[in-house]
Structures are given as structure tokens and as C-alpha cells.
Coordinates of C-alpha atoms and ligand atoms in Angstrom, one line a residue:
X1 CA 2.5 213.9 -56.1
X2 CA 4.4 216.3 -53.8
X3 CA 2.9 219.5 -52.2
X4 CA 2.8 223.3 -53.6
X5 CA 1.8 224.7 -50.5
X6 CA 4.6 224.3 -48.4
X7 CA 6.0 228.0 -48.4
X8 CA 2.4 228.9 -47.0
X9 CA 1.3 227.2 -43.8
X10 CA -1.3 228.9 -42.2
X11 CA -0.7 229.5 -38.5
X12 CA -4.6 229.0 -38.0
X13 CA -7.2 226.7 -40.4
X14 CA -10.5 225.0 -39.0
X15 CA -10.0 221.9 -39.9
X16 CA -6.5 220.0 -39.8
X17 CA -6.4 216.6 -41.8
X18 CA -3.6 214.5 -40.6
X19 CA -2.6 211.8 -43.3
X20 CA -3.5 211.7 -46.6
X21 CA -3.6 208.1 -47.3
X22 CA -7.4 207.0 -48.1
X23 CA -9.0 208.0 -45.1
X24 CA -7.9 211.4 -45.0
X25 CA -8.6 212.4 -48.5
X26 CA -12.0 211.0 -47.9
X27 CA -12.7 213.6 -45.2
X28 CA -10.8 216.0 -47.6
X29 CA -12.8 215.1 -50.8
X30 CA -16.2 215.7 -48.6
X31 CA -15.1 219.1 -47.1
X32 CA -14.6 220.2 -50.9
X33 CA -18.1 218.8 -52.2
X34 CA -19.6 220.7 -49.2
X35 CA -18.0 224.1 -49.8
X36 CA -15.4 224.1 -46.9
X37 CA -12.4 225.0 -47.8
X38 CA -10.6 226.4 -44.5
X39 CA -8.7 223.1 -44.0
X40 CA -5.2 222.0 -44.5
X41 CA -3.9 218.0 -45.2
X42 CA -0.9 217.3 -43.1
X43 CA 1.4 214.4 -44.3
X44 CA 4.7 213.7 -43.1
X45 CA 6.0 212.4 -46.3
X46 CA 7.1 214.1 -49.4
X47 CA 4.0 212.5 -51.2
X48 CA 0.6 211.6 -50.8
X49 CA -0.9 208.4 -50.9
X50 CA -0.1 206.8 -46.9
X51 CA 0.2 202.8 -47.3
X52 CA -0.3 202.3 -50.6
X53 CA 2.7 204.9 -50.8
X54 CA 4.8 203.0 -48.2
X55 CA 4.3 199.5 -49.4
X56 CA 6.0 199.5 -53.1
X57 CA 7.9 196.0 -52.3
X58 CA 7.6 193.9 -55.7
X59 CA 3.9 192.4 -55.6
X60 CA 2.4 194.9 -53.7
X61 CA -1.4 194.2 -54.5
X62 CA -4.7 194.5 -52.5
X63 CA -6.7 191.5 -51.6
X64 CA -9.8 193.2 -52.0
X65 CA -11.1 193.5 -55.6
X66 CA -10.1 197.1 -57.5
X67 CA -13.7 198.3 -58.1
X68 CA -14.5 197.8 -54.1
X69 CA -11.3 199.6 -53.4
X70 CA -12.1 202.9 -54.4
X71 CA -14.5 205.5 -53.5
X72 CA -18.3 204.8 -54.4
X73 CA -18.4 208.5 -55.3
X74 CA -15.3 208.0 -57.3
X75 CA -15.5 204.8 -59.8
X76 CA -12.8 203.9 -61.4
X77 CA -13.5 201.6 -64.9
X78 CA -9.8 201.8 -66.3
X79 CA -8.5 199.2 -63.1
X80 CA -6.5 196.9 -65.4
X81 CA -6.6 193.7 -63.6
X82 CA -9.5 192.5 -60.7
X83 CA -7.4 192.9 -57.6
X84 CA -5.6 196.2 -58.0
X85 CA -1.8 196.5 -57.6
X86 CA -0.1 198.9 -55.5
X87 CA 0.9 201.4 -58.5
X88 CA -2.4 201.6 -59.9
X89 CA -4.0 202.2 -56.2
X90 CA -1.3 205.2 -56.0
X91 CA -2.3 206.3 -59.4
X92 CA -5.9 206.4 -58.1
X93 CA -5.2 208.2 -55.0
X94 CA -3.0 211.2 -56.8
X95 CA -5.9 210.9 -59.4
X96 CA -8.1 212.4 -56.5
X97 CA -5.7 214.8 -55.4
X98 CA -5.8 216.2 -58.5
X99 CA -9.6 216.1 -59.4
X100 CA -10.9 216.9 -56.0
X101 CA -9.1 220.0 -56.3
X102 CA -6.4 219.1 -52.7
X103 CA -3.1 220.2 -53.9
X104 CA -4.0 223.5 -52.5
X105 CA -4.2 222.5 -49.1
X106 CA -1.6 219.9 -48.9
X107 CA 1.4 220.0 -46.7
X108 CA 4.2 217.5 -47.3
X109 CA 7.0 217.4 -45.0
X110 CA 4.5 218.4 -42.5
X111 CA 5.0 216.0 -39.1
X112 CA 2.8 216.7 -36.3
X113 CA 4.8 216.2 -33.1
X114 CA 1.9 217.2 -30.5
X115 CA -1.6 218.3 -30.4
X116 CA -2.7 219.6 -27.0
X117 CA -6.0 220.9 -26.7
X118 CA -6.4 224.5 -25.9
X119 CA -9.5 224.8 -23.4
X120 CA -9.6 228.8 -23.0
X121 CA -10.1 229.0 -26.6
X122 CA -11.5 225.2 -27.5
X123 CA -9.2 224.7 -30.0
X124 CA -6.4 222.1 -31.1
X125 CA -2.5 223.8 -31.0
X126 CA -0.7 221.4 -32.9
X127 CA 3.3 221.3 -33.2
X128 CA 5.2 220.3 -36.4
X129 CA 8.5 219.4 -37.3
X130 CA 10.5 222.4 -38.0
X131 CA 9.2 224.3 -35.1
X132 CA 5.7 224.9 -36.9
X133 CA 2.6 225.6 -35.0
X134 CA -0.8 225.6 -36.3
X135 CA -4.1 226.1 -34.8
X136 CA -6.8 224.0 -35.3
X137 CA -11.1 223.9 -34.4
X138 CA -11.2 220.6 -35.8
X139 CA -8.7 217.4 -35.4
X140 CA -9.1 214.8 -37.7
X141 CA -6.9 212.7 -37.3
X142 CA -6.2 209.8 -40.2
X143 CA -2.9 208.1 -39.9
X144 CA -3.5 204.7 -40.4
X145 CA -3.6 201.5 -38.4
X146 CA -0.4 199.5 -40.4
X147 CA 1.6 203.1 -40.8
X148 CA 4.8 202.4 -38.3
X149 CA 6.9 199.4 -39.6
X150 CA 7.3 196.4 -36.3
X151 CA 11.2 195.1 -36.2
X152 CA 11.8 192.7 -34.1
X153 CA 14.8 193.1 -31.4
X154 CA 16.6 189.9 -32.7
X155 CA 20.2 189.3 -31.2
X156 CA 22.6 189.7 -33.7
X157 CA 20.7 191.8 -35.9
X158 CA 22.8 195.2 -35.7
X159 CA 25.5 193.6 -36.5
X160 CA 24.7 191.9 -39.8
X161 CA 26.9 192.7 -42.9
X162 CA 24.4 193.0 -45.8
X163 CA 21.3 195.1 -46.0
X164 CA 17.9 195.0 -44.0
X165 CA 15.1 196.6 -44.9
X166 CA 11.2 196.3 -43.9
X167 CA 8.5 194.8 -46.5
X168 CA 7.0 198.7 -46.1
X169 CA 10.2 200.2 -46.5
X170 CA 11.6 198.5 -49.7
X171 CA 14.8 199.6 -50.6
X172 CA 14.5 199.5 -55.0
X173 CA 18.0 200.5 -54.8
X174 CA 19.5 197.2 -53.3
X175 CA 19.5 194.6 -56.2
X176 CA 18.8 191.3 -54.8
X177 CA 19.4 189.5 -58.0
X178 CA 21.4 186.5 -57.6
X179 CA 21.8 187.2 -53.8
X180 CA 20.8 184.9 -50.7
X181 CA 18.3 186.7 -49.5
X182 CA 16.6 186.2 -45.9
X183 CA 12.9 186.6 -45.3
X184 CA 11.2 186.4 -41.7
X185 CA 7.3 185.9 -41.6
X186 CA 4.7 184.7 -43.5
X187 CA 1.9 187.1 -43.9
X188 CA -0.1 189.3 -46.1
X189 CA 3.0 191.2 -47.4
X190 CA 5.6 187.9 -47.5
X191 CA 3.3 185.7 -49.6
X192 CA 3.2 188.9 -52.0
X193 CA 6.8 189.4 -52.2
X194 CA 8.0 186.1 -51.8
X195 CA 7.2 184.8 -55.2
X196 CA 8.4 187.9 -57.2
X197 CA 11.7 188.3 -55.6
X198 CA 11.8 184.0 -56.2
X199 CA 12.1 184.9 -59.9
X200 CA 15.8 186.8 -59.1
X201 CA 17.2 186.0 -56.0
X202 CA 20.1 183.6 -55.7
X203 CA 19.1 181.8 -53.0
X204 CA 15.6 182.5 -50.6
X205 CA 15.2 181.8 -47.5
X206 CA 12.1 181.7 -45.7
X207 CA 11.3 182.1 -42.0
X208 CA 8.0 180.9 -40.8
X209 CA 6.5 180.9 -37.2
X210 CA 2.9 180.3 -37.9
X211 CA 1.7 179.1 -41.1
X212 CA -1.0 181.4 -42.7
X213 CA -4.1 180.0 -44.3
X214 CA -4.0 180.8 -47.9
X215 CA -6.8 180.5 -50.2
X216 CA -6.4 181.3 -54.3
X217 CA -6.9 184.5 -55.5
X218 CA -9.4 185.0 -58.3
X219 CA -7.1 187.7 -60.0
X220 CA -7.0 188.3 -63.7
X221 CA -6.4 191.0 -66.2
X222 CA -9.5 193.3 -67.5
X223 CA -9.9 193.3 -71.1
X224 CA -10.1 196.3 -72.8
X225 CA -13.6 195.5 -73.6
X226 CA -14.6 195.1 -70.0
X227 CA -13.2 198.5 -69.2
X228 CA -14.9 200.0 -72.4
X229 CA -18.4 198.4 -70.8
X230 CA -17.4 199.9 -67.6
X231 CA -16.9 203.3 -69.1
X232 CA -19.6 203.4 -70.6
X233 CA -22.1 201.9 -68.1
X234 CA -21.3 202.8 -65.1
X235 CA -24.7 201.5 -63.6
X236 CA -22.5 198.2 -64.7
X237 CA -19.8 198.9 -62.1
X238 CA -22.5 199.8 -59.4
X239 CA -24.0 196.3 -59.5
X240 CA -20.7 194.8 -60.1
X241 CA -19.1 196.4 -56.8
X242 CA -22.4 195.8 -55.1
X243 CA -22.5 192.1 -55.9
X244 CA -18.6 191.8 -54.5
X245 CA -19.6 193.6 -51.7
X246 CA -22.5 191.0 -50.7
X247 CA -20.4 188.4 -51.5
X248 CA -17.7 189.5 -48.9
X249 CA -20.0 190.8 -46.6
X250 CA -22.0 187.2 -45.2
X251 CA -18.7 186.3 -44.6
X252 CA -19.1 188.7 -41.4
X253 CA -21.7 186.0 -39.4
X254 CA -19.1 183.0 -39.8
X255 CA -16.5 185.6 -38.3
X256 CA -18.7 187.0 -35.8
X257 CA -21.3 184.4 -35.1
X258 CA -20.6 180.8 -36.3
X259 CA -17.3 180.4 -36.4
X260 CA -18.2 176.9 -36.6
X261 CA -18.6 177.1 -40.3
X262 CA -15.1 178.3 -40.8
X263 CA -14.1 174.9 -39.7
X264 CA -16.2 173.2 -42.0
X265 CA -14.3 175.6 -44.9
X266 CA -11.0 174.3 -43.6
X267 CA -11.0 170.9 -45.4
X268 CA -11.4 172.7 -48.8
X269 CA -8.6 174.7 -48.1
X270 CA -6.6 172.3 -47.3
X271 CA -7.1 170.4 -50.2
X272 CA -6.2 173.9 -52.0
X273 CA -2.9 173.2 -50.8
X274 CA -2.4 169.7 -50.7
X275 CA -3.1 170.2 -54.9
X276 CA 0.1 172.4 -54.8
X277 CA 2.4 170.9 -52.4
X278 CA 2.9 167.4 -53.3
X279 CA 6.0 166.6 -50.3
X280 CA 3.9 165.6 -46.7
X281 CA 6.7 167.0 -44.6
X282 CA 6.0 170.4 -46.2
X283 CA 2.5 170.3 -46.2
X284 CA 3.0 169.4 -42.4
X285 CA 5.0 172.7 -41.6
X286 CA 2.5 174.4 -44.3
X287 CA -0.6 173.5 -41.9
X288 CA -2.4 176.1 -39.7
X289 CA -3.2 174.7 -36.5
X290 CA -5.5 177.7 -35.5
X291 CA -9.2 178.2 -36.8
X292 CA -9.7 179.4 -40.7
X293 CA -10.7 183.4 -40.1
X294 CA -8.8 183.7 -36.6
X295 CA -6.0 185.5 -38.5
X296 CA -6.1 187.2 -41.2
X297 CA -6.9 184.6 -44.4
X298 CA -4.6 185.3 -47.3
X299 CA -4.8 185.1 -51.0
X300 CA -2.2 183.8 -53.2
X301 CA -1.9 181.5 -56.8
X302 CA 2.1 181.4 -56.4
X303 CA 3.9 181.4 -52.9
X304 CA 2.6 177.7 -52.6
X305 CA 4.7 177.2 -55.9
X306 CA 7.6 180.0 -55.0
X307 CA 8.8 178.1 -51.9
X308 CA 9.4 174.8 -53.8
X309 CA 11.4 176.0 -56.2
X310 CA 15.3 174.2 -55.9
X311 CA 16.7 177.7 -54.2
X312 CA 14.0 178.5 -52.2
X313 CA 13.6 176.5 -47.9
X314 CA 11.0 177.1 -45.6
X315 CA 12.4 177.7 -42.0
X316 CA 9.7 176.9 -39.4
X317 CA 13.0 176.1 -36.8
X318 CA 12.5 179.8 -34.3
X319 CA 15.2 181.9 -34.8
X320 CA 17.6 182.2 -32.2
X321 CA 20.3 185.2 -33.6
X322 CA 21.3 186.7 -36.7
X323 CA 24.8 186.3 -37.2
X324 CA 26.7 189.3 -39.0
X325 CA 26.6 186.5 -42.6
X326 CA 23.3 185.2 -41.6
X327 CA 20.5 183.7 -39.3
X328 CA 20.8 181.3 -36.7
X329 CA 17.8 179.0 -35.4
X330 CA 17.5 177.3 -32.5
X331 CA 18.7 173.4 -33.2
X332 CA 22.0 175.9 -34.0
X333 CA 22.1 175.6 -37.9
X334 CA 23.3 179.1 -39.5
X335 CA 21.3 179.6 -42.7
X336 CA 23.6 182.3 -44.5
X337 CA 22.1 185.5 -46.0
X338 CA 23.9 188.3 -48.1
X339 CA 20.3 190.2 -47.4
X340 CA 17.1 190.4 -44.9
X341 CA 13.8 191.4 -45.9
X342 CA 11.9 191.9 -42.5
X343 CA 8.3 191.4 -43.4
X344 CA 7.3 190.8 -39.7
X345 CA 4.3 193.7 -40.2
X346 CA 3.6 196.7 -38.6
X347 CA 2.8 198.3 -34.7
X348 CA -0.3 197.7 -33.7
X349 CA -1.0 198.8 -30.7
X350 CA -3.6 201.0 -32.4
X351 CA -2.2 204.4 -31.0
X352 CA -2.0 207.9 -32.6
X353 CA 1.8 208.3 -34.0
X354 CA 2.1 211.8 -32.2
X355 CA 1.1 213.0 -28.2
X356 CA -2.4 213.9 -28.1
X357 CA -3.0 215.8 -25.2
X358 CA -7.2 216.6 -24.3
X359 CA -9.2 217.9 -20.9
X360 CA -6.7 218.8 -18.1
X361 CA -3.7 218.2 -20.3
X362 CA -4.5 214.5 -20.0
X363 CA -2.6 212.4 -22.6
X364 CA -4.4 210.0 -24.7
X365 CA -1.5 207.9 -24.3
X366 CA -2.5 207.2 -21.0
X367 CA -6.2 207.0 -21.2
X368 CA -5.0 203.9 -23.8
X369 CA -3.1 202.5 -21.2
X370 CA -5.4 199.5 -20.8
X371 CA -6.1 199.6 -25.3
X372 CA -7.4 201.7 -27.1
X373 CA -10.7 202.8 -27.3
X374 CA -13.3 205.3 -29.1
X375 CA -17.1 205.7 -29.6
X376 CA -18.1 204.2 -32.7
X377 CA -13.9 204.5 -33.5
X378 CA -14.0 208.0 -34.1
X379 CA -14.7 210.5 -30.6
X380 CA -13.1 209.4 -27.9
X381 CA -14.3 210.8 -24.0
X382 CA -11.9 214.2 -23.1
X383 CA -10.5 214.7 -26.2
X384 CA -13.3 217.1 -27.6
X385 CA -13.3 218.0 -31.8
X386 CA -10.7 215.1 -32.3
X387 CA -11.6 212.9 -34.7
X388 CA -10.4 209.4 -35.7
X389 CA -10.1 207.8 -38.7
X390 CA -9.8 204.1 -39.4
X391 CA -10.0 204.4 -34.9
X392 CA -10.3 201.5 -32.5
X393 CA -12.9 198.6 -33.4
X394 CA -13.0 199.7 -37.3
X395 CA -10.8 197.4 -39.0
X396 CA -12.0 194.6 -40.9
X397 CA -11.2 191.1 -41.6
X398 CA -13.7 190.4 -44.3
X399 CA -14.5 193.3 -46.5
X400 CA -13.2 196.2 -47.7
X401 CA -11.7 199.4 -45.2
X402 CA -12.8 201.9 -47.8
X403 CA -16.7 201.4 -47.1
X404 CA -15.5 201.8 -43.6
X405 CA -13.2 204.9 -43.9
X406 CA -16.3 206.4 -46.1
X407 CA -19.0 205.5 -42.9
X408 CA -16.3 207.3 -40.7
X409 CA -16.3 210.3 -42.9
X410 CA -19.7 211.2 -43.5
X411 CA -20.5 211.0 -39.4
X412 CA -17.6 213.7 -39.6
X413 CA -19.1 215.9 -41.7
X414 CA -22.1 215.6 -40.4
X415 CA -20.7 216.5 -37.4
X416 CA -18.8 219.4 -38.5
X417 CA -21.8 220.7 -40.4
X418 CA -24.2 220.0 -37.4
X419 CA -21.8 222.1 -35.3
X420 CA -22.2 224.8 -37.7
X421 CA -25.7 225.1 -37.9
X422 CA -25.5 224.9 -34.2
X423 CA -23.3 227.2 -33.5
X424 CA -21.1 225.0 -31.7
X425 CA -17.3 226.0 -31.0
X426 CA -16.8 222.2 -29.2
X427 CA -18.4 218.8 -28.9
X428 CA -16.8 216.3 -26.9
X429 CA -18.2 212.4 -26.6
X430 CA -20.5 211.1 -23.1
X431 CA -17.9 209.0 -21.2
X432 CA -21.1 206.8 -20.9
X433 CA -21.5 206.5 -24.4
X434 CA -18.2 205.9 -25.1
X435 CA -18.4 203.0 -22.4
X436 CA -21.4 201.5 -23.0
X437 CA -20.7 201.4 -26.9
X438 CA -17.5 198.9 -26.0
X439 CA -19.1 197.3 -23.5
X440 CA -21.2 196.4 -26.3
X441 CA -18.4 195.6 -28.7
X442 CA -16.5 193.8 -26.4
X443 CA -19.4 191.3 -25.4
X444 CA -19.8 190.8 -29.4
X445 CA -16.0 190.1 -29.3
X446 CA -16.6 186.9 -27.3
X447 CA -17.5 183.9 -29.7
X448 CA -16.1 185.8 -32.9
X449 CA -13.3 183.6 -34.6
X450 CA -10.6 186.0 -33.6
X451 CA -10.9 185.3 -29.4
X452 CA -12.0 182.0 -30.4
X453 CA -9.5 180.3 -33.1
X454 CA -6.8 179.3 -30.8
X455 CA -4.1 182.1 -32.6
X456 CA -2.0 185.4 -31.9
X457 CA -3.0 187.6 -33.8
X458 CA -2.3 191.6 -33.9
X459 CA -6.1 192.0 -33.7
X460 CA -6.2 191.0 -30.2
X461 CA -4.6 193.1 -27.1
X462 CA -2.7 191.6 -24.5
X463 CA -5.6 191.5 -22.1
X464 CA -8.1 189.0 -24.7
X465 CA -10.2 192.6 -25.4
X466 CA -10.3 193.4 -29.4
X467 CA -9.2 197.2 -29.9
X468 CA -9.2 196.3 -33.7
X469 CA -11.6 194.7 -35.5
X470 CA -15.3 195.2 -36.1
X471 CA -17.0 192.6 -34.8
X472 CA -20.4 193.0 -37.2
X473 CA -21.8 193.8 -40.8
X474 CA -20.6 196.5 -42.5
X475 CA -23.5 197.4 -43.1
X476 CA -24.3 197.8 -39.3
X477 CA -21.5 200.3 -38.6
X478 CA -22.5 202.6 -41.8
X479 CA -26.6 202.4 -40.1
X480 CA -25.1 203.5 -36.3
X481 CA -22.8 206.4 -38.1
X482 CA -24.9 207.5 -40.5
X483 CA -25.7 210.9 -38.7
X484 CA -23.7 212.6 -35.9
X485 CA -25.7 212.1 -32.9
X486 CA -25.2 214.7 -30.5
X487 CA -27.6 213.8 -28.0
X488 CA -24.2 211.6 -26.8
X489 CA -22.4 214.5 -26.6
X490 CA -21.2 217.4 -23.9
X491 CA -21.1 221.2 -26.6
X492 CA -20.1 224.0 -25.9
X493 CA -21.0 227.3 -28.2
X494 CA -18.6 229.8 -30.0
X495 CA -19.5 232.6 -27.4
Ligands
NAP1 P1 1.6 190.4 -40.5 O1 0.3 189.9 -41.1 O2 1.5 190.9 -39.1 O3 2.6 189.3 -40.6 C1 3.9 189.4 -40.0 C2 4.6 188.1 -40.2 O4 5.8 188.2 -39.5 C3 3.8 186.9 -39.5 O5 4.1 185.7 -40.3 C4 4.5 186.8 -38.1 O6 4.5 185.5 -37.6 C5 5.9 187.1 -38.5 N1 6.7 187.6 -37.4 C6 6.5 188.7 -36.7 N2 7.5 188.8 -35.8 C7 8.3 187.8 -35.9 C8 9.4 187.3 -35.2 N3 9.9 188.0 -34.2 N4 10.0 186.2 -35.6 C9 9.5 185.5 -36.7 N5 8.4 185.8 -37.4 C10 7.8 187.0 -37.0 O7 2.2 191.6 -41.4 P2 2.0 191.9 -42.9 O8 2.2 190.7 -43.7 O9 2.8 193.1 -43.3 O10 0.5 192.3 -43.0 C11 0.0 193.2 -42.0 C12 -1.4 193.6 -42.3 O11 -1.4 194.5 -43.4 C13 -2.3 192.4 -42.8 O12 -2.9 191.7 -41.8 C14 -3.3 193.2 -43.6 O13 -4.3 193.7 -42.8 C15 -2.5 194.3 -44.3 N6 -2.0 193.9 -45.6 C16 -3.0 193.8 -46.5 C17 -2.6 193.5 -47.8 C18 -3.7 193.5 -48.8 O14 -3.6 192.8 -49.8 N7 -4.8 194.2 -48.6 C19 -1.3 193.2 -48.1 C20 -0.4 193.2 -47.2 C21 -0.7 193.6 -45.9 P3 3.2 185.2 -36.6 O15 2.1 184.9 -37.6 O16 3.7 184.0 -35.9 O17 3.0 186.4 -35.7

């Protein structure tokens, strides 16, 4: 779904949206239901739908069941299998495009560049590709957390013969059928791709440097009959999705509080895999040697099988170069390659993807300097009207991001429509509150699984602080943001 705006840009809207992957439809979706329309969705692509555009590699699925990954205002009952693949989640995104009435305020093509706010008239100028300007009262800013694909410098690796592509930048046009295809890492998006591209490839190799823990997925197709029942009662679907989410949601205390347990959870897990992997030298280099929970805990019926097929090797030797016919490790054997799939994940360094500019022209980049860092992961001190989606501290290891993206949304619009009935041209977060609300989350961080586990983990920042995860229930974060408090915050009226 592509734009039919684009030959109309406003030069001034109140509300720029930028992203329309889940989180900023979400914000969109509620400025509709509320009867604000003076906005405009800004996405760089030709298309809508943010990662579950992006990452189209074969297997592409969620790990969080289909009828927990969607709106609660916005059931779907025709998901065709329990954990949703990555054309149906598409599907369902357009699906709201279309519904929710966006089309008319979308913008594809649309690259913000800058945003510098504008303190004379407490406003947001932001710059686009092209040479576009546009003036915004309102930043919201929702451009993901896993948006910028992470390559790593490897020695060699411009000079390779064949083609290399990212796991979120799939190439459909390369045919790797019969090919000897390279893949490096072993995470979420490798133990999904891995198997299917098994089925064709020639030859696969597999480079691992930390073996994942990987616990079956209870994935299976919905009958027609189920869907009917869903259909038809959707009170049905409400339990059903509230059930899941209690299920997931306990989970948060062994992450948060005892990660003890998690330990205890390990020997079933193992045996999970020793059931699949009958050779001890691979279940050796198959073994995680950091707690259960501490990275991210993956969910797969075939990768154990896919890497011991006859064309398939794990590689857990590091990689030392890539040579222009294939990869070199470190004990100096070449494994030869006619293809490498990087699925080595994304930045995450938490930033915004553009120059944000606040009070004094200071630049966000630099008040990030030591990680980032928001109040409640959506204001942040100096920078005032911005709003983040999916901001520091709101990612989740154990449940689903769209409860989290939907918390987020409604302390926006509660914040937008309190500044209306206010009168308020501006409203900028307490430094205080900011600091002692991390303060807080970083004290929490302590004895969680993640600073605990004895792992790397993109989670964590260089200094041991947590810029990414939640370190709580769900159900916590959705209680704190449930209405915009401006008592934390410095406003200014429109006079
Ligand atoms: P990832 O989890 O960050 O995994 C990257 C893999 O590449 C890791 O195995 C990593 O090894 C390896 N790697 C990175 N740099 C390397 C290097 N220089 N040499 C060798 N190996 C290297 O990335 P991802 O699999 O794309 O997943 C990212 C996130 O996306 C996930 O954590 C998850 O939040 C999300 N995701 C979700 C789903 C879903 O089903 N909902 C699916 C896919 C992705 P180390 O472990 O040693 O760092």
C-alpha cells in the first residue's frame, strides 16, 4: 500500500507521525477515532507497514501469537495459523490503513532528515528529503527500535564475488537454489530463515558465536471452524487473547525478579534439544552457556533439524575474513560461499534515525551520549511536544510490543487532547521526573536476568545500564501511562 498524497504535503499540519509501522498507525488510528484529522504519517518507504515490511526473508513469522499481535480495538479472527507470518501481519497492517480511513494523510517517500525545534513559535520545523519542510505542533516520533540493518565491518567482505544481503533486506531476486550459501548468526531472524532456505540451497553454511536458547514453538494452522467461532464470537477472541496474555505475562517476575527460576527451566530445555540432536559434539556447540531469559529465548520446531541435514555445518570457529569465494575462520579453514546472508540483526543503540534538535538547539544525539533515555519512554527533558514511540526502556522480552505501543499511545492522546482543553501551545517533561523515573528503572535493572545471565546482549549499553527493556509487568507500564500527567511537566500556552 503506497501513498496518494504525495503531490500534496502540507507545509504546516499539527501533528507529524513519523513511521507507520505498528506504533505509528496506533497514534494515527486514535487521532481518527477522536476527530483529529490535522496530521500527516511520514514514512520513508514507498509502503506502509515498518518491520513487518522490511523483514520478508523466507520464514518471516512472529513469535508472539497472531491474536496478541494486533490491536485490542482491532481483532482479527481470519489469522490462519497461531503465530502469524510476516505476509499476513502486512496484510493486517494495510488492512488498517485502509479501514481507519489513513491513506489520506500518508506520505511515502517522505524522509525526515532534521527536526529542530522552533522556540519563538513552539513548534517542530522538520526537513525532508527532497528539500521539503514541514511544520509541526506535535512530534511523534515512531520509527522503531530494529529499523537500521547492523553489518558487521568484516575484513574481506567488500571484496566478496557473490551477493550479500541482510536478513531485513532480503533480496527475492537472488535465487539461492542449489547455491552455497553463507549465513552469520544465530538469532531470532537466522533460526527463521535457516530452515526454509535448507529446503533449496546447495550447500548452507552456518556461522555461530553464541548459541541461542531455543524452545518449541506451539504453532499450528486454524481451522476454518475456529475462525468461523472467532467471527462469530468475538467475546471468544477476547478471552482467548487475554488468557495468552496472562500466560506470557508471569513470565515478567522470573525476568525481573527471580531469575533463579529460569535456571531451573534450563534442564527442560535442554532436554528439548538433546530429543533433536542426537551427535554430543553438536549438542556441545548447540549449548548456551549464559542464563535462560538473559537473551532473547527463541522459538523454533525446525532449525534443530535444518542444521543436520547432510549439506548443512554449524561454524562456531570466529570468523577471521571473508575471502572474495568465501569465509575464513580463525584455525585458517576457508569455508567457500557463492552467497552471504548477514543475519547479524539490527543497530541498537536505541537512537532516533534523523537529528533531533530541542531547547537551545541542543541535539538529542548528545543528551544520549551516555544511552538513551526518556520519561516513561516517551517525553524526554528539552525536547518539548516530541513524542516517542516504542522509546528507551519499552521493549519487551516476554510479551507482546503491541500492548506496549497501545499504553504509549493513549498517554499521547491524552496528552494532546489535555493540551487542548488547556490551551497549551507546549509541554515539555521535569528533568526531575525524567531522572528520577530511571533512577527507578535502572535500580529495577539490577537482579533482572538481562544484567544478571552472564551474556551480551543488544539489550544492555556499554556502561551495564538497560536503555531497552522494561524491567516490569505489562501491566505496570499501561497503570503509570494511563493518563498524561502534567503535573511532571513545564507548559506553556498558545498566547
Ligand atoms: P539478533 O538477535 O541481534 O541476532 C544477531 C545474530 O548475529 C546473533 O547470533 C549474533 O551473535 C550474530 N552476530 C552479530 N554480529 C556478529 C559478528 N560480527 N560475527 C558473528 N556473529 C555475529 O538479530 P535478529 O535475529 O535479527 O533479531 C533481532 C531482534 O529482532 C530480536 O531480538 C527480536 O527482538 C526481533 N525479532 C523478532 C522476531 C519475532 O518473531 N517476533 C523475529 C526476528 C527478529 P551474538 O549472539 O554472539 O551477538
Amino acid at each position: 500500500m503506497t501513498d496518494n498524497a504525495a503531490a500534496s504535503m502540507p507545509s504546516r499540519t499539527d501533528i507529524a507521525i513519523v513511521g507507520t509501522g505498528y506504533s505509528g498507525l496506533c497514534i494515527a488510528i486514535h487521532l481518527k477515532r477522536a476527530g483529529l484529522h490535522d496530521f500527516v504519517l511520514l514514512e520513508q518507504a514507498p509502503t506502509v507497514g515498518g518491520t513487518w515490511r522490511d523483514n520478508h526473508y523466507p520464514g518471516a513469522a512472529c513469535d508472539i501469537a497472531s491474536n496478541l499481535y494486533s490491536f485490542s480495538f482491532e481483532p482479527n479472527p481470519n489469522w490462519t495459523r497461531v503465530y502469524p507470518q510476516q505476509p499476513e501481519l502486512k496484510a493486517y497492517v494495510e488492512h488498517c490503513v485502509e479501514k481507519y480511513g489513513l491513506t489520506a494523510h500518508l506520505h511515502c517517500n517522505a524522509r525526515v532528515v532534521e527536526a529542530r525545534f522552533d522556540e519563538a513559535a513552539r513548534s517542530w520545523d522538520l526537513a525532508l528529503d527532497g528539500a521539503r519542510q514541514l511544520t509541526a505542533r506535535v512530534l511523534v516520533s515512531a520509527t522503531g527500535g530494529l529499523s537500521r540493518p547492523s553489518v558487521p565491518s568484516i575484513e574481506g567482505l567488500s571484496a566478496f564475488a557473490g551477493p550479500v544481503f541482510h536478513s531485513a533486506r532480503w533480496q527475492d531476486d537472488t535465487a539461492l537454489a542449489g547455491r552455497r550459501v553463507a549465513v552469520i548468526g544465530t538469532g531470532a531472524s537466522a533460526i527463521q530463515l535457516v530452515p526454509e532456505i535448507a529446503r533449496e540451497v546447495g550447500q548452507l553454511t552456518l556461522f555461530q558465536r553464541t548459541p541461542p536458547w531455543i524452545i518449541p514453538k506451539p504453532d499450528r494452522a486454524l481451522s476454518a471452524a475456529e475462525r468461523r467461532r472467532l467471527r462469530r464470537h468475538p467475546s471468544w477472541q477476547r478471552m482467548l487473547r487475554g488468557i495468552d496474555y496472562a500466560m506470557r505475562e508471569y513470565r515478567a517476575a522470573f525476568f525481573t525478579r527471580w531469575p533463579g527460576v529460569l535456571k531451573v527451566a534450563q534442564a527442560r530445555v535442554l532436554r528439548h534439544m538433546h530429543g533433536q540432536v542426537a551427535d554430543p559434539a553438536l549438542r556441545a556447540q548447540l549449548t548456551p552457556r549464559y542464563v535462560l531469559g538473559c537473551k532473547r529465548i527463541l522459538l523454533s520446531n525446525d532449525f534443530y533439524q535444518a542444521i543436520q541435514r547432510p549439506h548443512v555445518r554449524l561454524v562456531t570457529e570466529p570468523i577471521a575474513r571473508i575471502a572474495p569465494d568465501g569465509i575464513e575462520t580463525a584455525d585458517g579453514v576457508l569455508h567457500p560461499a557463492d552467497a552471504l546472508v548477514f543475519a547479524t540483526g539490527f543497530q541498537t543503540d536505541g537512537r532516533v534515525p534523523y537529528p533531533v534538535f530541542g531547547f537551545g538547539g541542543a541535539a538529542l544525539a548528545d543528551a544520549w551520549a551516555p544511552g538513551p533515555q526518556a520519561y516513561l519512554g516517551t517525553t524526554v527533558a528539552g525536547y518539548p511536544n516530541l513524542f516517542l514511540m516504542t522509546g528507551p526502556n519499552t521493549g519487551l522480552g516476554h510479551n507482546s510490543m503491541i500492548y506496549m505501543i497501545e499504553s504509549q499511545a493513549r498517554y499521547v492522546m491524552d496528552a494532546i487532547q489535555t493540551m487542548r482543553r488547556a490551551g497549551l501551545r507546549a509541554v515539555n517533561v521535569d528533568p526531575e521526573a525524567q531522572r528520577s523515573f530511571n533512577t527507578e528503572l535502572q535500580a529495577r535493572m539490577r537482579r533482572t536476568v538481562w544484567a544478571t545471565g552472564g551474556c551480551r546482549s543488544w539489550y544492555m549499553a556499554p556502561d551495564g545500564s538497560n536503555p531497552t527493556l522494561w524491567p516490569d509487568f505489562t501491566f505496570r507500564f499501561r497503570r503509570r501511562t494511563r493518563r498524561f500527567d502534567l503535573e511532571h511537566y513545564r507548559s506553556w500556552t498558545a498566547s
